[in-house]
PDB file of C-alpha atoms in Angstrom:
ATOM      1  CA  MET A  10      61.156 -80.919  98.907  1.00 44.00           C
ATOM      2  CA  SER A  11      63.947 -79.063  99.966  1.00 47.00           C
ATOM      3  CA  THR A  12      64.446 -77.440 103.493  1.00 52.00           C
ATOM      4  CA  ASP A  13      66.357 -74.033 104.284  1.00 57.00           C
ATOM      5  CA  TYR A  14      67.185 -72.567 107.291  1.00 55.00           C
ATOM      6  CA  ILE A  15      68.209 -69.138 108.897  1.00 57.00           C
ATOM      7  CA  ASP A  16      69.404 -68.303 112.167  1.00 56.00           C
ATOM      8  CA  ILE A  17      68.591 -64.886 113.317  1.00 53.00           C
ATOM      9  CA  ASP A  18      69.816 -63.910 116.618  1.00 53.00           C
ATOM     10  CA  GLY A  19      69.720 -67.422 117.883  1.00 55.00           C
ATOM     11  CA  VAL A  20      66.402 -68.242 116.559  1.00 54.00           C
ATOM     12  CA  LEU A  21      66.401 -71.154 114.226  1.00 54.00           C
ATOM     13  CA  ILE A  22      63.262 -70.607 111.135  1.00 56.00           C
ATOM     14  CA  ALA A  23      62.696 -73.131 108.750  1.00 55.00           C
ATOM     15  CA  SER A  24      61.396 -72.485 105.204  1.00 54.00           C
ATOM     16  CA  LEU A  25      59.672 -74.821 102.972  1.00 49.00           C
ATOM     17  CA  ALA A  26      58.749 -72.114 100.288  1.00 49.00           C
ATOM     18  CA  GLN A  27      59.316 -74.638  97.465  1.00 51.00           C
ATOM     19  CA  THR A  28      56.184 -76.338  98.682  1.00 49.00           C
ATOM     20  CA  ALA A  29      53.785 -73.210  98.991  1.00 46.00           C
ATOM     21  CA  GLN A  30      51.512 -71.981  96.373  1.00 75.00           C
ATOM     22  CA  LYS A  31      51.891 -68.507  96.378  1.00 82.00           C
ATOM     23  CA  ARG A  32      48.358 -67.566  95.540  1.00 83.00           C
ATOM     24  CA  VAL A  33      47.191 -69.560  98.336  1.00 88.00           C
ATOM     25  CA  TYR A  34      49.525 -68.126 100.517  1.00 91.00           C
ATOM     26  CA  GLU A  35      48.785 -64.290  99.762  1.00 91.00           C
ATOM     27  CA  VAL A  36      45.031 -64.985 100.223  1.00 92.00           C
ATOM     28  CA  ALA A  37      45.777 -66.892 103.671  1.00 93.00           C
ATOM     29  CA  LYS A  38      47.943 -64.018 104.423  1.00 95.00           C
ATOM     30  CA  ARG A  39      45.886 -61.213 103.894  1.00 96.00           C
ATOM     31  CA  LEU A  40      42.913 -63.006 105.481  1.00 96.00           C
ATOM     32  CA  PHE A  41      44.835 -63.564 108.792  1.00 96.00           C
ATOM     33  CA  ASP A  42      46.290 -59.975 108.735  1.00 97.00           C
ATOM     34  CA  PHE A  43      42.635 -58.642 108.584  1.00 97.00           C
ATOM     35  CA  GLY A  44      41.559 -60.891 111.259  1.00 97.00           C
ATOM     36  CA  ALA A  45      44.424 -60.671 113.679  1.00 96.00           C
ATOM     37  CA  SER A  46      44.505 -56.669 113.114  1.00 97.00           C
ATOM     38  CA  LEU A  47      41.005 -56.219 113.736  1.00 97.00           C
ATOM     39  CA  ALA A  48      41.099 -58.417 117.061  1.00 97.00           C
ATOM     40  CA  PHE A  49      44.168 -56.602 118.216  1.00 95.00           C
ATOM     41  CA  LEU A  50      42.613 -53.540 117.606  1.00 96.00           C
ATOM     42  CA  ILE A  51      39.449 -54.325 119.645  1.00 97.00           C
ATOM     43  CA  LEU A  52      41.502 -55.759 122.460  1.00 96.00           C
ATOM     44  CA  THR A  53      44.276 -53.235 122.841  1.00 96.00           C
ATOM     45  CA  ALA A  54      41.655 -50.067 122.798  1.00 96.00           C
ATOM     46  CA  PRO A  55      42.061 -49.685 126.454  1.00 97.00           C
ATOM     47  CA  VAL A  56      45.523 -49.345 126.087  1.00 97.00           C
ATOM     48  CA  TRP A  57      45.077 -46.580 122.971  1.00 97.00           C
ATOM     49  CA  VAL A  58      43.328 -44.292 125.721  1.00 97.00           C
ATOM     50  CA  ILE A  59      45.976 -44.556 128.073  1.00 97.00           C
ATOM     51  CA  ILE A  60      48.683 -43.732 125.449  1.00 97.00           C
ATOM     52  CA  ALA A  61      46.835 -40.582 123.949  1.00 97.00           C
ATOM     53  CA  ALA A  62      46.089 -39.416 127.535  1.00 97.00           C
ATOM     54  CA  CYS A  63      49.793 -39.666 128.330  1.00 96.00           C
ATOM     55  CA  ILE A  64      50.937 -38.361 125.026  1.00 96.00           C
ATOM     56  CA  ARG A  65      48.724 -35.190 125.374  1.00 95.00           C
ATOM     57  CA  LEU A  66      49.350 -34.596 129.222  1.00 95.00           C
ATOM     58  CA  ASP A  67      53.223 -34.846 128.300  1.00 93.00           C
ATOM     59  CA  SER A  68      53.744 -32.281 125.212  1.00 93.00           C
ATOM     60  CA  THR A  69      51.527 -30.217 122.924  1.00 93.00           C
ATOM     61  CA  GLY A  70      50.573 -31.787 119.470  1.00 94.00           C
ATOM     62  CA  PRO A  71      48.540 -34.423 118.054  1.00 95.00           C
ATOM     63  CA  VAL A  72      48.140 -37.743 119.262  1.00 97.00           C
ATOM     64  CA  PHE A  73      48.982 -39.414 116.251  1.00 97.00           C
ATOM     65  CA  PHE A  74      51.991 -39.226 113.782  1.00 95.00           C
ATOM     66  CA  ARG A  75      51.443 -39.594 110.178  1.00 95.00           C
ATOM     67  CA  GLN A  76      54.153 -39.966 107.559  1.00 94.00           C
ATOM     68  CA  SER A  77      54.345 -40.844 103.779  1.00 96.00           C
ATOM     69  CA  ARG A  78      55.997 -44.346 103.362  1.00 96.00           C
ATOM     70  CA  VAL A  79      56.593 -46.418  99.801  1.00 97.00           C
ATOM     71  CA  GLY A  80      54.750 -49.995  99.956  1.00 96.00           C
ATOM     72  CA  ARG A  81      54.321 -52.678  97.527  1.00 96.00           C
ATOM     73  CA  GLY A  82      54.928 -51.731  93.854  1.00 95.00           C
ATOM     74  CA  GLY A  83      56.289 -48.148  95.096  1.00 95.00           C
ATOM     75  CA  LYS A  84      53.060 -46.912  95.880  1.00 96.00           C
ATOM     76  CA  ASN A  85      53.085 -44.428  98.776  1.00 97.00           C
ATOM     77  CA  PHE A  86      50.665 -44.550 101.793  1.00 97.00           C
ATOM     78  CA  GLU A  87      49.944 -42.786 104.904  1.00 97.00           C
ATOM     79  CA  LEU A  88      51.610 -44.842 107.776  1.00 97.00           C
ATOM     80  CA  PHE A  89      50.148 -44.083 111.387  1.00 97.00           C
ATOM     81  CA  LYS A  90      51.846 -44.260 114.782  1.00 97.00           C
ATOM     82  CA  PHE A  91      51.621 -43.019 118.346  1.00 97.00           C
ATOM     83  CA  ARG A  92      53.639 -39.325 118.142  1.00 95.00           C
ATOM     84  CA  SER A  93      56.988 -39.981 119.966  1.00 93.00           C
ATOM     85  CA  MET A  94      58.606 -36.612 119.221  1.00 91.00           C
ATOM     86  CA  PHE A  95      58.238 -32.830 119.809  1.00 92.00           C
ATOM     87  CA  VAL A  96      56.077 -31.396 116.839  1.00 88.00           C
ATOM     88  CA  GLU A  97      59.047 -29.300 115.846  1.00 87.00           C
ATOM     89  CA  ALA A  98      61.099 -32.163 115.164  1.00 84.00           C
ATOM     90  CA  PRO A  99      61.390 -32.469 111.267  1.00 78.00           C
ATOM     91  CA  LYS A 100      59.017 -34.811 109.914  1.00 77.00           C
ATOM     92  CA  TYR A 101      61.163 -36.772 107.820  1.00 71.00           C
ATOM     93  CA  GLY A 102      64.733 -37.578 108.692  1.00 68.00           C
ATOM     94  CA  PHE A 103      66.715 -40.602 109.890  1.00 66.00           C
ATOM     95  CA  HIS A 104      64.875 -42.287 113.148  1.00 67.00           C
ATOM     96  CA  PRO A 105      66.267 -41.578 116.482  1.00 64.00           C
ATOM     97  CA  THR A 106      69.002 -44.186 117.596  1.00 61.00           C
ATOM     98  CA  GLY A 107      69.169 -43.698 121.458  1.00 60.00           C
ATOM     99  CA  SER A 108      66.685 -42.716 124.404  1.00 60.00           C
ATOM    100  CA  ASP A 109      68.671 -39.263 124.596  1.00 72.00           C
ATOM    101  CA  ASP A 110      67.888 -38.005 121.310  1.00 80.00           C
ATOM    102  CA  PRO A 111      66.405 -34.314 122.124  1.00 85.00           C
ATOM    103  CA  ARG A 112      63.403 -34.755 119.772  1.00 88.00           C
ATOM    104  CA  VAL A 113      62.153 -37.566 121.634  1.00 90.00           C
ATOM    105  CA  THR A 114      59.598 -36.909 124.391  1.00 93.00           C
ATOM    106  CA  ARG A 115      59.407 -38.293 127.765  1.00 93.00           C
ATOM    107  CA  ALA A 116      56.108 -40.239 126.532  1.00 93.00           C
ATOM    108  CA  GLY A 117      58.065 -41.050 123.375  1.00 92.00           C
ATOM    109  CA  ARG A 118      60.791 -42.669 124.929  1.00 91.00           C
ATOM    110  CA  TRP A 119      58.503 -45.332 126.850  1.00 92.00           C
ATOM    111  CA  LEU A 120      56.735 -45.626 123.900  1.00 93.00           C
ATOM    112  CA  ARG A 121      59.872 -46.418 121.703  1.00 89.00           C
ATOM    113  CA  GLN A 122      61.252 -48.869 124.282  1.00 86.00           C
ATOM    114  CA  THR A 123      58.116 -50.686 124.163  1.00 87.00           C
ATOM    115  CA  SER A 124      57.396 -50.473 120.331  1.00 86.00           C
ATOM    116  CA  LEU A 125      53.891 -49.418 121.579  1.00 93.00           C
ATOM    117  CA  ASP A 126      54.427 -46.533 119.163  1.00 94.00           C
ATOM    118  CA  GLU A 127      54.006 -48.738 116.212  1.00 94.00           C
ATOM    119  CA  LEU A 128      50.406 -49.930 117.456  1.00 96.00           C
ATOM    120  CA  PRO A 129      48.308 -47.730 115.262  1.00 97.00           C
ATOM    121  CA  GLN A 130      49.982 -49.507 112.310  1.00 97.00           C
ATOM    122  CA  LEU A 131      47.268 -52.052 112.852  1.00 97.00           C
ATOM    123  CA  ILE A 132      45.076 -49.912 111.047  1.00 97.00           C
ATOM    124  CA  ASN A 133      47.311 -49.963 108.040  1.00 98.00           C
ATOM    125  CA  ILE A 134      47.248 -53.368 108.154  1.00 98.00           C
ATOM    126  CA  LEU A 135      43.347 -53.493 108.422  1.00 97.00           C
ATOM    127  CA  ILE A 136      42.901 -51.407 105.283  1.00 96.00           C
ATOM    128  CA  GLY A 137      45.781 -53.493 103.355  1.00 96.00           C
ATOM    129  CA  ASP A 138      48.767 -50.789 103.424  1.00 97.00           C
ATOM    130  CA  MET A 139      50.762 -53.410 105.062  1.00 98.00           C
ATOM    131  CA  SER A 140      50.944 -56.879 106.771  1.00 97.00           C
ATOM    132  CA  LEU A 141      51.827 -58.153 109.978  1.00 97.00           C
ATOM    133  CA  VAL A 142      55.052 -59.581 108.477  1.00 96.00           C
ATOM    134  CA  GLY A 143      56.976 -58.334 105.824  1.00 95.00           C
ATOM    135  CA  PRO A 144      59.854 -55.686 105.184  1.00 93.00           C
ATOM    136  CA  ARG A 145      59.481 -52.520 107.105  1.00 92.00           C
ATOM    137  CA  PRO A 146      58.344 -49.738 104.835  1.00 94.00           C
ATOM    138  CA  GLU A 147      60.618 -47.053 104.396  1.00 92.00           C
ATOM    139  CA  THR A 148      60.193 -43.056 103.637  1.00 92.00           C
ATOM    140  CA  PRO A 149      60.133 -41.858  99.982  1.00 93.00           C
ATOM    141  CA  PHE A 150      63.854 -39.946 100.290  1.00 90.00           C
ATOM    142  CA  ILE A 151      65.214 -43.536 101.373  1.00 90.00           C
ATOM    143  CA  VAL A 152      63.773 -45.153  98.749  1.00 93.00           C
ATOM    144  CA  GLU A 153      64.927 -42.522  96.271  1.00 92.00           C
ATOM    145  CA  ARG A 154      68.269 -43.774  96.913  1.00 90.00           C
ATOM    146  CA  TYR A 155      67.662 -47.545  96.367  1.00 91.00           C
ATOM    147  CA  ASN A 156      69.663 -49.817  93.867  1.00 91.00           C
ATOM    148  CA  GLU A 157      68.096 -52.596  91.997  1.00 91.00           C
ATOM    149  CA  GLN A 158      68.775 -55.050  95.006  1.00 90.00           C
ATOM    150  CA  HIS A 159      67.022 -52.752  97.513  1.00 91.00           C
ATOM    151  CA  ARG A 160      64.110 -52.210  95.225  1.00 93.00           C
ATOM    152  CA  GLN A 161      63.354 -55.745  95.552  1.00 93.00           C
ATOM    153  CA  ARG A 162      61.759 -55.007  98.976  1.00 93.00           C
ATOM    154  CA  LEU A 163      59.167 -53.290  97.089  1.00 95.00           C
ATOM    155  CA  ASN A 164      57.611 -56.648  95.440  1.00 94.00           C
ATOM    156  CA  VAL A 165      55.979 -57.333  98.419  1.00 95.00           C
ATOM    157  CA  THR A 166      53.551 -55.774 101.120  1.00 96.00           C
ATOM    158  CA  PRO A 167      55.344 -54.052 103.822  1.00 96.00           C
ATOM    159  CA  GLY A 168      55.308 -55.560 107.323  1.00 96.00           C
ATOM    160  CA  LEU A 169      54.750 -54.382 110.987  1.00 95.00           C
ATOM    161  CA  THR A 170      57.718 -56.601 111.883  1.00 92.00           C
ATOM    162  CA  GLY A 171      60.143 -59.126 110.211  1.00 89.00           C
ATOM    163  CA  LEU A 172      63.514 -61.199 110.217  1.00 86.00           C
ATOM    164  CA  TRP A 173      65.315 -57.754 110.655  1.00 81.00           C
ATOM    165  CA  GLN A 174      63.448 -57.030 113.830  1.00 79.00           C
ATOM    166  CA  LEU A 175      64.804 -60.546 115.268  1.00 78.00           C
ATOM    167  CA  SER A 176      68.299 -59.971 114.264  1.00 70.00           C
ATOM    168  CA  ALA A 177      71.297 -58.440 115.979  1.00 63.00           C
ATOM    169  CA  ASP A 178      71.488 -56.141 113.515  1.00 59.00           C
ATOM    170  CA  ARG A 179      68.242 -54.367 114.178  1.00 61.00           C
ATOM    171  CA  ALA A 180      70.053 -51.526 116.108  1.00 59.00           C
ATOM    172  CA  PHE A 181      71.234 -50.634 112.584  1.00 60.00           C
ATOM    173  CA  GLN A 182      69.310 -48.789 109.806  1.00 63.00           C
ATOM    174  CA  ILE A 183      67.119 -51.413 107.774  1.00 62.00           C
ATOM    175  CA  HIS A 184      68.492 -50.544 104.374  1.00 58.00           C
ATOM    176  CA  GLU A 185      71.972 -51.125 105.889  1.00 65.00           C
ATOM    177  CA  ASN A 186      70.887 -54.928 106.461  1.00 72.00           C
ATOM    178  CA  ILE A 187      68.987 -55.808 103.021  1.00 84.00           C
ATOM    179  CA  GLN A 188      69.961 -59.555 103.407  1.00 87.00           C
ATOM    180  CA  TYR A 189      67.172 -60.312 105.952  1.00 88.00           C
ATOM    181  CA  ASP A 190      64.253 -58.854 103.416  1.00 91.00           C
ATOM    182  CA  LEU A 191      65.708 -60.764 100.576  1.00 91.00           C
ATOM    183  CA  TYR A 192      65.659 -64.053 102.645  1.00 90.00           C
ATOM    184  CA  TYR A 193      62.262 -63.644 103.407  1.00 91.00           C
ATOM    185  CA  ILE A 194      61.153 -62.441  99.944  1.00 91.00           C
ATOM    186  CA  ARG A 195      62.571 -65.299  98.480  1.00 89.00           C
ATOM    187  CA  HIS A 196      61.514 -68.099 101.021  1.00 87.00           C
ATOM    188  CA  ARG A 197      58.178 -66.452 102.737  1.00 89.00           C
ATOM    189  CA  ASN A 198      55.625 -68.705 103.841  1.00 89.00           C
ATOM    190  CA  PHE A 199      52.485 -68.861 106.221  1.00 89.00           C
ATOM    191  CA  PHE A 200      54.254 -70.874 108.722  1.00 88.00           C
ATOM    192  CA  MET A 201      57.467 -68.536 108.829  1.00 90.00           C
ATOM    193  CA  ASP A 202      54.993 -65.832 109.224  1.00 93.00           C
ATOM    194  CA  LEU A 203      53.903 -67.283 112.019  1.00 92.00           C
ATOM    195  CA  ALA A 204      57.268 -68.024 113.774  1.00 90.00           C
ATOM    196  CA  VAL A 205      58.380 -64.446 113.166  1.00 91.00           C
ATOM    197  CA  LEU A 206      55.276 -63.267 114.831  1.00 92.00           C
ATOM    198  CA  LEU A 207      55.830 -65.714 117.812  1.00 88.00           C
ATOM    199  CA  HIS A 208      59.315 -64.592 118.169  1.00 85.00           C
ATOM    200  CA  THR A 209      58.207 -61.142 117.956  1.00 82.00           C
ATOM    201  CA  THR A 210      56.047 -61.306 120.659  1.00 81.00           C
ATOM    202  CA  VAL A 211      58.491 -63.291 122.847  1.00 75.00           C
ATOM    203  CA  PHE A 212      61.013 -60.574 122.295  1.00 67.00           C
ATOM    204  CA  ALA A 213      58.680 -58.066 123.118  1.00 62.00           C
ATOM    205  CA  MET A 214      57.643 -59.406 126.255  1.00 57.00           C
ATOM    206  CA  LYS A 215      61.407 -59.476 127.353  1.00 57.00           C
ATOM    207  CA  GLY A 216      61.807 -55.829 126.682  1.00 52.00           C
ATOM    208  CA  ILE A 217      64.438 -56.528 123.654  1.00 49.00           C
TER     209      ILE A 217
END
C-alpha cells in the first residue's frame, strides 16, 4: 500500500487512493452528500431568512442568483447563489477579485467575505448536480477554452469546496491552478473529502 501526501497552504493531507474501491467510494460519497446537505439546509434555515432580508433591503432584485455551470461529463446545470451583485451587472464574466468591485452590493461584500453567498449550493448538492468536495464548476464560456488537461476536471462531480480553496493560490482564477484539481481527481477518497471539509470549516471560522 502506497501513501501519498500533498501540502496545501501548510495543511498536510494524506492519500491512500490505491486502497479505495471506486464504486464503494462513489456510493458513500453520494449518501454523505445527500444526508449532510439536507441536515445543513434544515439547520441553516434561519440564516437563509436573515440573508434574504439583508439582500432585499440593500438593493432591488431577486434574492437568488442563478447561473449556468458545467458539471460532470460536460453537462450544464443551474447553480444557485445568494445574489451579491447588482442586477445590472453582467450575468457571465470573471468573478470580482476585490471588495471594492463596483458590481458588488454592500450586502454582497459581507456575503462574499463570509462565503455565505455559496450557501444555496446545498440545493445543488442535494439534487446531485454537485458534491460537497470536488473541483469548482465553471461557466460555459471558460470551459470552451479548456485544453485536454483542463477537461479532466469534468470527469468528476464538481464541489462546493476543494483543495484549491485551501491553497495559497485561492486568490487567483481556478483554471490557472489546475494542479490542485488534478491531484484530487487522481487520489480522491472518502477520508480526503472529510479532511478537506474539516479544514474548510476551520478556514471559514477564521475568516480566511
